[in-house]
Amino acid sequence: MEAFLIAEYVGIASAALSGFLFGIKRGCDWLGVFLAAFLTALGGGLMRDVIVGRPAYSFTHFMPVLIVLCVMVIAILFKLHHEKRHGLEKKFIFIMTDAVDVISFSIVGAIVSIEYGLNIFGVILVAFFNGVGGGILRDVLLNEVPWFLKTGLYGTISMAMGFIYYFMDLAGFTNIYWVMLLFVFGIIFRLVAYYKNWGLPQIHYKE
């Protein structure tokens, strides 16, 4: 439970900042920025809870939404909304927060899906939806091509976190130290994949 909460709250805070910056980039008003932050931070968790069939964690606990609001207030106090919008998605703060949230949420998705008795395929897919679902909802709201479709192994790494955690659980390696090791590995993997421009082979249609 401790590992779950740490991963969940770190992911929410990081994703809220990522969504905040994305909303600013798109020139949204304050409601639009809040919705971008809210969906990025909590949208994947809502998808996860629908799949496993449990009440939405974000709406049965106060902390998730409070974290989103606190991150927005801190971002405003530090005047992050005054940053130049051009090229924002290529700035390290955006790349790093995005990496932290996708890895955190993917691990949380794997933890919850195992708790609800899903098999390996369910664990991998729930990790994926928990990891990238919020970003998908944000991008649909802001009329963007989903981020995970155009940047270094984003969705693949999310699935890999679920795959690895499934076997960690089988081996009994699920304490906070092993989870943090997986967390750090996932972030490094994501950052390297982004800056090295790694990606899956494309399928080219020939007429």
PDB file of C-alpha atoms in Angstrom:
ATOM      1  CA  MET A   1       0.000   0.000   0.000  1.00  0.00           C
ATOM      2  CA  GLU A   2       2.878   2.369   0.789  1.00  0.00           C
ATOM      3  CA  ALA A   3       4.421   1.747  -2.628  1.00  0.00           C
ATOM      4  CA  PHE A   4       1.014   2.234  -4.244  1.00  0.00           C
ATOM      5  CA  LEU A   5       0.403   5.596  -2.581  1.00  0.00           C
ATOM      6  CA  ILE A   6       3.874   6.950  -3.291  1.00  0.00           C
ATOM      7  CA  ALA A   7       3.671   5.997  -6.977  1.00  0.00           C
ATOM      8  CA  GLU A   8       0.110   7.317  -7.239  1.00  0.00           C
ATOM      9  CA  TYR A   9       0.779  10.709  -5.646  1.00  0.00           C
ATOM     10  CA  VAL A  10       4.067  11.291  -7.468  1.00  0.00           C
ATOM     11  CA  GLY A  11       2.342  10.466 -10.745  1.00  0.00           C
ATOM     12  CA  ILE A  12      -0.606  12.765 -10.029  1.00  0.00           C
ATOM     13  CA  ALA A  13       1.613  15.733  -9.145  1.00  0.00           C
ATOM     14  CA  SER A  14       3.862  15.219 -12.153  1.00  0.00           C
ATOM     15  CA  ALA A  15       0.967  14.672 -14.563  1.00  0.00           C
ATOM     16  CA  ALA A  16      -0.888  17.727 -13.245  1.00  0.00           C
ATOM     17  CA  LEU A  17       2.155  19.897 -14.008  1.00  0.00           C
ATOM     18  CA  SER A  18       2.497  18.299 -17.436  1.00  0.00           C
ATOM     19  CA  GLY A  19      -1.182  18.981 -18.182  1.00  0.00           C
ATOM     20  CA  PHE A  20      -0.886  22.529 -16.837  1.00  0.00           C
ATOM     21  CA  LEU A  21       2.023  23.258 -19.175  1.00  0.00           C
ATOM     22  CA  PHE A  22       0.214  21.655 -22.099  1.00  0.00           C
ATOM     23  CA  GLY A  23      -2.895  23.758 -21.483  1.00  0.00           C
ATOM     24  CA  ILE A  24      -0.767  26.896 -21.346  1.00  0.00           C
ATOM     25  CA  LYS A  25       0.919  25.916 -24.603  1.00  0.00           C
ATOM     26  CA  ARG A  26      -2.468  25.592 -26.305  1.00  0.00           C
ATOM     27  CA  GLY A  27      -3.553  29.045 -25.089  1.00  0.00           C
ATOM     28  CA  CYS A  28      -6.421  27.786 -22.912  1.00  0.00           C
ATOM     29  CA  ASP A  29      -8.230  29.916 -20.364  1.00  0.00           C
ATOM     30  CA  TRP A  30      -8.013  28.930 -16.684  1.00  0.00           C
ATOM     31  CA  LEU A  31     -10.858  26.427 -16.967  1.00  0.00           C
ATOM     32  CA  GLY A  32      -9.170  24.818 -19.957  1.00  0.00           C
ATOM     33  CA  VAL A  33      -5.842  24.667 -18.117  1.00  0.00           C
ATOM     34  CA  PHE A  34      -7.537  23.071 -15.095  1.00  0.00           C
ATOM     35  CA  LEU A  35      -9.253  20.466 -17.275  1.00  0.00           C
ATOM     36  CA  ALA A  36      -5.968  19.701 -19.053  1.00  0.00           C
ATOM     37  CA  ALA A  37      -4.235  19.219 -15.695  1.00  0.00           C
ATOM     38  CA  PHE A  38      -7.170  17.247 -14.251  1.00  0.00           C
ATOM     39  CA  LEU A  39      -7.502  14.862 -17.194  1.00  0.00           C
ATOM     40  CA  THR A  40      -3.749  14.302 -17.509  1.00  0.00           C
ATOM     41  CA  ALA A  41      -3.428  13.574 -13.791  1.00  0.00           C
ATOM     42  CA  LEU A  42      -6.582  11.571 -13.149  1.00  0.00           C
ATOM     43  CA  GLY A  43      -7.965  10.404 -16.500  1.00  0.00           C
ATOM     44  CA  GLY A  44      -5.849   7.250 -16.654  1.00  0.00           C
ATOM     45  CA  GLY A  45      -6.874   6.294 -13.130  1.00  0.00           C
ATOM     46  CA  LEU A  46     -10.530   6.703 -14.057  1.00  0.00           C
ATOM     47  CA  MET A  47     -10.018   4.348 -17.027  1.00  0.00           C
ATOM     48  CA  ARG A  48      -8.242   1.850 -14.759  1.00  0.00           C
ATOM     49  CA  ASP A  49     -11.036   1.836 -12.205  1.00  0.00           C
ATOM     50  CA  VAL A  50     -13.697   1.333 -14.888  1.00  0.00           C
ATOM     51  CA  ILE A  51     -11.781  -1.682 -16.248  1.00  0.00           C
ATOM     52  CA  VAL A  52     -11.247  -3.382 -12.869  1.00  0.00           C
ATOM     53  CA  GLY A  53     -14.786  -2.491 -11.742  1.00  0.00           C
ATOM     54  CA  ARG A  54     -14.169  -0.440  -8.611  1.00  0.00           C
ATOM     55  CA  PRO A  55     -15.391   3.024  -7.520  1.00  0.00           C
ATOM     56  CA  ALA A  56     -13.206   5.784  -8.948  1.00  0.00           C
ATOM     57  CA  TYR A  57     -10.328   6.337  -6.517  1.00  0.00           C
ATOM     58  CA  SER A  58     -10.129  10.020  -7.440  1.00  0.00           C
ATOM     59  CA  PHE A  59     -13.748  10.554  -6.395  1.00  0.00           C
ATOM     60  CA  THR A  60     -13.704   8.492  -3.213  1.00  0.00           C
ATOM     61  CA  HIS A  61     -10.524  10.103  -1.811  1.00  0.00           C
ATOM     62  CA  PHE A  62      -9.810  13.811  -1.451  1.00  0.00           C
ATOM     63  CA  MET A  63      -6.062  13.719  -2.024  1.00  0.00           C
ATOM     64  CA  PRO A  64      -5.919  13.241  -5.844  1.00  0.00           C
ATOM     65  CA  VAL A  65      -7.912  16.362  -6.728  1.00  0.00           C
ATOM     66  CA  LEU A  66      -6.237  18.340  -3.929  1.00  0.00           C
ATOM     67  CA  ILE A  67      -2.833  17.471  -5.407  1.00  0.00           C
ATOM     68  CA  VAL A  68      -3.946  18.738  -8.823  1.00  0.00           C
ATOM     69  CA  LEU A  69      -5.169  22.019  -7.307  1.00  0.00           C
ATOM     70  CA  CYS A  70      -2.001  22.455  -5.227  1.00  0.00           C
ATOM     71  CA  VAL A  71       0.245  21.850  -8.247  1.00  0.00           C
ATOM     72  CA  MET A  72      -1.684  24.469 -10.222  1.00  0.00           C
ATOM     73  CA  VAL A  73      -1.373  27.011  -7.404  1.00  0.00           C
ATOM     74  CA  ILE A  74       2.379  26.351  -7.088  1.00  0.00           C
ATOM     75  CA  ALA A  75       2.836  26.593 -10.863  1.00  0.00           C
ATOM     76  CA  ILE A  76       1.013  29.922 -10.898  1.00  0.00           C
ATOM     77  CA  LEU A  77       3.032  31.250  -7.939  1.00  0.00           C
ATOM     78  CA  PHE A  78       6.259  30.343  -9.749  1.00  0.00           C
ATOM     79  CA  LYS A  79       4.806  31.968 -12.899  1.00  0.00           C
ATOM     80  CA  LEU A  80       5.238  28.910 -15.075  1.00  0.00           C
ATOM     81  CA  HIS A  81       2.320  30.215 -17.137  1.00  0.00           C
ATOM     82  CA  HIS A  82       4.586  33.069 -18.250  1.00  0.00           C
ATOM     83  CA  GLU A  83       6.937  30.634 -19.983  1.00  0.00           C
ATOM     84  CA  LYS A  84       7.236  30.900 -23.747  1.00  0.00           C
ATOM     85  CA  ARG A  85       4.769  28.536 -25.365  1.00  0.00           C
ATOM     86  CA  HIS A  86       6.783  27.754 -28.491  1.00  0.00           C
ATOM     87  CA  GLY A  87       8.667  24.472 -28.158  1.00  0.00           C
ATOM     88  CA  LEU A  88       7.362  23.853 -24.642  1.00  0.00           C
ATOM     89  CA  GLU A  89       6.923  20.124 -25.266  1.00  0.00           C
ATOM     90  CA  LYS A  90      10.673  19.867 -25.967  1.00  0.00           C
ATOM     91  CA  LYS A  91      11.766  21.491 -22.701  1.00  0.00           C
ATOM     92  CA  PHE A  92      13.319  19.200 -20.117  1.00  0.00           C
ATOM     93  CA  ILE A  93      10.753  20.092 -17.403  1.00  0.00           C
ATOM     94  CA  PHE A  94       7.932  18.893 -19.682  1.00  0.00           C
ATOM     95  CA  ILE A  95       9.765  15.744 -20.812  1.00  0.00           C
ATOM     96  CA  MET A  96      10.749  14.871 -17.237  1.00  0.00           C
ATOM     97  CA  THR A  97       7.298  15.401 -15.701  1.00  0.00           C
ATOM     98  CA  ASP A  98       5.756  13.397 -18.535  1.00  0.00           C
ATOM     99  CA  ALA A  99       8.231  10.553 -17.956  1.00  0.00           C
ATOM    100  CA  VAL A 100       7.589  10.527 -14.209  1.00  0.00           C
ATOM    101  CA  ASP A 101       3.832  10.406 -14.573  1.00  0.00           C
ATOM    102  CA  VAL A 102       3.692   7.710 -17.257  1.00  0.00           C
ATOM    103  CA  ILE A 103       6.023   5.428 -15.271  1.00  0.00           C
ATOM    104  CA  SER A 104       4.279   6.102 -11.940  1.00  0.00           C
ATOM    105  CA  PHE A 105       0.814   5.492 -13.348  1.00  0.00           C
ATOM    106  CA  SER A 106       1.884   2.389 -15.261  1.00  0.00           C
ATOM    107  CA  ILE A 107       3.216   0.856 -12.048  1.00  0.00           C
ATOM    108  CA  VAL A 108       0.049   1.830 -10.177  1.00  0.00           C
ATOM    109  CA  GLY A 109      -2.064   0.254 -12.922  1.00  0.00           C
ATOM    110  CA  ALA A 110      -0.098  -2.975 -12.611  1.00  0.00           C
ATOM    111  CA  ILE A 111      -0.451  -2.993  -8.811  1.00  0.00           C
ATOM    112  CA  VAL A 112      -4.224  -2.452  -8.930  1.00  0.00           C
ATOM    113  CA  SER A 113      -4.830  -4.976 -11.710  1.00  0.00           C
ATOM    114  CA  ILE A 114      -2.921  -7.686  -9.832  1.00  0.00           C
ATOM    115  CA  GLU A 115      -4.895  -6.840  -6.689  1.00  0.00           C
ATOM    116  CA  TYR A 116      -8.095  -7.469  -8.669  1.00  0.00           C
ATOM    117  CA  GLY A 117      -6.860 -10.786 -10.036  1.00  0.00           C
ATOM    118  CA  LEU A 118      -6.192  -9.906 -13.682  1.00  0.00           C
ATOM    119  CA  ASN A 119      -3.936 -12.129 -15.744  1.00  0.00           C
ATOM    120  CA  ILE A 120      -0.739 -10.961 -17.431  1.00  0.00           C
ATOM    121  CA  PHE A 121      -2.587  -9.526 -20.433  1.00  0.00           C
ATOM    122  CA  GLY A 122      -4.931  -7.582 -18.181  1.00  0.00           C
ATOM    123  CA  VAL A 123      -2.002  -6.289 -16.117  1.00  0.00           C
ATOM    124  CA  ILE A 124      -0.165  -5.058 -19.211  1.00  0.00           C
ATOM    125  CA  LEU A 125      -3.207  -3.338 -20.710  1.00  0.00           C
ATOM    126  CA  VAL A 126      -4.352  -1.748 -17.453  1.00  0.00           C
ATOM    127  CA  ALA A 127      -0.793  -0.489 -16.909  1.00  0.00           C
ATOM    128  CA  PHE A 128      -0.972   0.993 -20.406  1.00  0.00           C
ATOM    129  CA  PHE A 129      -4.342   2.701 -19.944  1.00  0.00           C
ATOM    130  CA  ASN A 130      -3.401   3.955 -16.487  1.00  0.00           C
ATOM    131  CA  GLY A 131      -0.075   5.206 -17.863  1.00  0.00           C
ATOM    132  CA  VAL A 132      -1.180   6.974 -21.037  1.00  0.00           C
ATOM    133  CA  GLY A 133      -4.970   7.278 -20.661  1.00  0.00           C
ATOM    134  CA  GLY A 134      -4.864  10.711 -19.057  1.00  0.00           C
ATOM    135  CA  GLY A 135      -2.619  12.024 -21.809  1.00  0.00           C
ATOM    136  CA  ILE A 136      -4.968  10.610 -24.440  1.00  0.00           C
ATOM    137  CA  LEU A 137      -7.968  12.381 -22.891  1.00  0.00           C
ATOM    138  CA  ARG A 138      -5.974  15.618 -22.610  1.00  0.00           C
ATOM    139  CA  ASP A 139      -4.874  15.443 -26.239  1.00  0.00           C
ATOM    140  CA  VAL A 140      -8.403  14.679 -27.458  1.00  0.00           C
ATOM    141  CA  LEU A 141      -9.688  17.671 -25.453  1.00  0.00           C
ATOM    142  CA  LEU A 142      -7.029  19.951 -26.963  1.00  0.00           C
ATOM    143  CA  ASN A 143      -7.298  18.498 -30.482  1.00  0.00           C
ATOM    144  CA  GLU A 144      -3.743  17.125 -30.514  1.00  0.00           C
ATOM    145  CA  VAL A 145      -2.380  13.918 -31.977  1.00  0.00           C
ATOM    146  CA  PRO A 146      -2.000  11.687 -28.864  1.00  0.00           C
ATOM    147  CA  TRP A 147       1.459  12.172 -27.381  1.00  0.00           C
ATOM    148  CA  PHE A 148       2.123   8.435 -27.013  1.00  0.00           C
ATOM    149  CA  LEU A 149       1.786   7.970 -30.792  1.00  0.00           C
ATOM    150  CA  LYS A 150       4.609  10.310 -31.738  1.00  0.00           C
ATOM    151  CA  THR A 151       7.359  10.098 -29.137  1.00  0.00           C
ATOM    152  CA  GLY A 152      10.028   7.562 -28.142  1.00  0.00           C
ATOM    153  CA  LEU A 153       8.430   4.229 -27.171  1.00  0.00           C
ATOM    154  CA  TYR A 154       5.963   5.984 -24.849  1.00  0.00           C
ATOM    155  CA  GLY A 155       3.173   3.404 -24.884  1.00  0.00           C
ATOM    156  CA  THR A 156       5.618   0.511 -25.266  1.00  0.00           C
ATOM    157  CA  ILE A 157       7.471   1.486 -22.086  1.00  0.00           C
ATOM    158  CA  SER A 158       4.148   1.772 -20.258  1.00  0.00           C
ATOM    159  CA  MET A 159       3.270  -1.797 -21.235  1.00  0.00           C
ATOM    160  CA  ALA A 160       6.776  -2.942 -20.307  1.00  0.00           C
ATOM    161  CA  MET A 161       6.270  -1.616 -16.765  1.00  0.00           C
ATOM    162  CA  GLY A 162       3.166  -3.769 -16.410  1.00  0.00           C
ATOM    163  CA  PHE A 163       4.965  -6.807 -17.851  1.00  0.00           C
ATOM    164  CA  ILE A 164       7.958  -6.429 -15.512  1.00  0.00           C
ATOM    165  CA  TYR A 165       5.839  -5.760 -12.424  1.00  0.00           C
ATOM    166  CA  TYR A 166       3.741  -8.858 -13.098  1.00  0.00           C
ATOM    167  CA  PHE A 167       6.829 -11.061 -12.797  1.00  0.00           C
ATOM    168  CA  MET A 168       8.144  -9.023  -9.866  1.00  0.00           C
ATOM    169  CA  ASP A 169       4.894  -9.874  -8.082  1.00  0.00           C
ATOM    170  CA  LEU A 170       5.283 -13.565  -8.906  1.00  0.00           C
ATOM    171  CA  ALA A 171       8.792 -13.482  -7.432  1.00  0.00           C
ATOM    172  CA  GLY A 172       7.668 -11.533  -4.347  1.00  0.00           C
ATOM    173  CA  PHE A 173       9.715  -8.435  -5.209  1.00  0.00           C
ATOM    174  CA  THR A 174       6.995  -5.887  -4.436  1.00  0.00           C
ATOM    175  CA  ASN A 175       8.315  -3.920  -1.468  1.00  0.00           C
ATOM    176  CA  ILE A 176       8.988  -0.187  -1.737  1.00  0.00           C
ATOM    177  CA  TYR A 177      12.653  -0.661  -2.679  1.00  0.00           C
ATOM    178  CA  TRP A 178      11.946  -2.897  -5.660  1.00  0.00           C
ATOM    179  CA  VAL A 179       9.127  -0.625  -6.808  1.00  0.00           C
ATOM    180  CA  MET A 180      11.402   2.436  -6.605  1.00  0.00           C
ATOM    181  CA  LEU A 181      14.082   0.550  -8.558  1.00  0.00           C
ATOM    182  CA  LEU A 182      11.544  -0.199 -11.289  1.00  0.00           C
ATOM    183  CA  PHE A 183      10.417   3.442 -11.157  1.00  0.00           C
ATOM    184  CA  VAL A 184      13.954   4.780 -11.682  1.00  0.00           C
ATOM    185  CA  PHE A 185      14.658   2.239 -14.426  1.00  0.00           C
ATOM    186  CA  GLY A 186      11.460   3.226 -16.242  1.00  0.00           C
ATOM    187  CA  ILE A 187      12.240   6.960 -16.122  1.00  0.00           C
ATOM    188  CA  ILE A 188      15.791   6.437 -17.399  1.00  0.00           C
ATOM    189  CA  PHE A 189      14.501   4.161 -20.160  1.00  0.00           C
ATOM    190  CA  ARG A 190      11.893   6.734 -21.191  1.00  0.00           C
ATOM    191  CA  LEU A 191      14.342   9.659 -21.214  1.00  0.00           C
ATOM    192  CA  VAL A 192      16.942   7.733 -23.202  1.00  0.00           C
ATOM    193  CA  ALA A 193      14.276   6.589 -25.681  1.00  0.00           C
ATOM    194  CA  TYR A 194      13.092  10.171 -26.137  1.00  0.00           C
ATOM    195  CA  TYR A 195      16.494  11.791 -26.603  1.00  0.00           C
ATOM    196  CA  LYS A 196      17.787   8.929 -28.762  1.00  0.00           C
ATOM    197  CA  ASN A 197      14.570   9.114 -30.788  1.00  0.00           C
ATOM    198  CA  TRP A 198      13.935   5.397 -30.429  1.00  0.00           C
ATOM    199  CA  GLY A 199      10.704   4.035 -31.840  1.00  0.00           C
ATOM    200  CA  LEU A 200       9.032   0.913 -33.133  1.00  0.00           C
ATOM    201  CA  PRO A 201       9.417   0.095 -36.833  1.00  0.00           C
ATOM    202  CA  GLN A 202       6.790   1.742 -38.984  1.00  0.00           C
ATOM    203  CA  ILE A 203       4.579  -0.171 -41.387  1.00  0.00           C
ATOM    204  CA  HIS A 204       4.665   1.435 -44.830  1.00  0.00           C
ATOM    205  CA  TYR A 205       1.748   0.790 -47.140  1.00  0.00           C
ATOM    206  CA  LYS A 206       2.706   0.083 -50.743  1.00  0.00           C
ATOM    207  CA  GLU A 207       0.148   0.372 -53.494  1.00  0.00           C
TER     208      GLU A 207
END
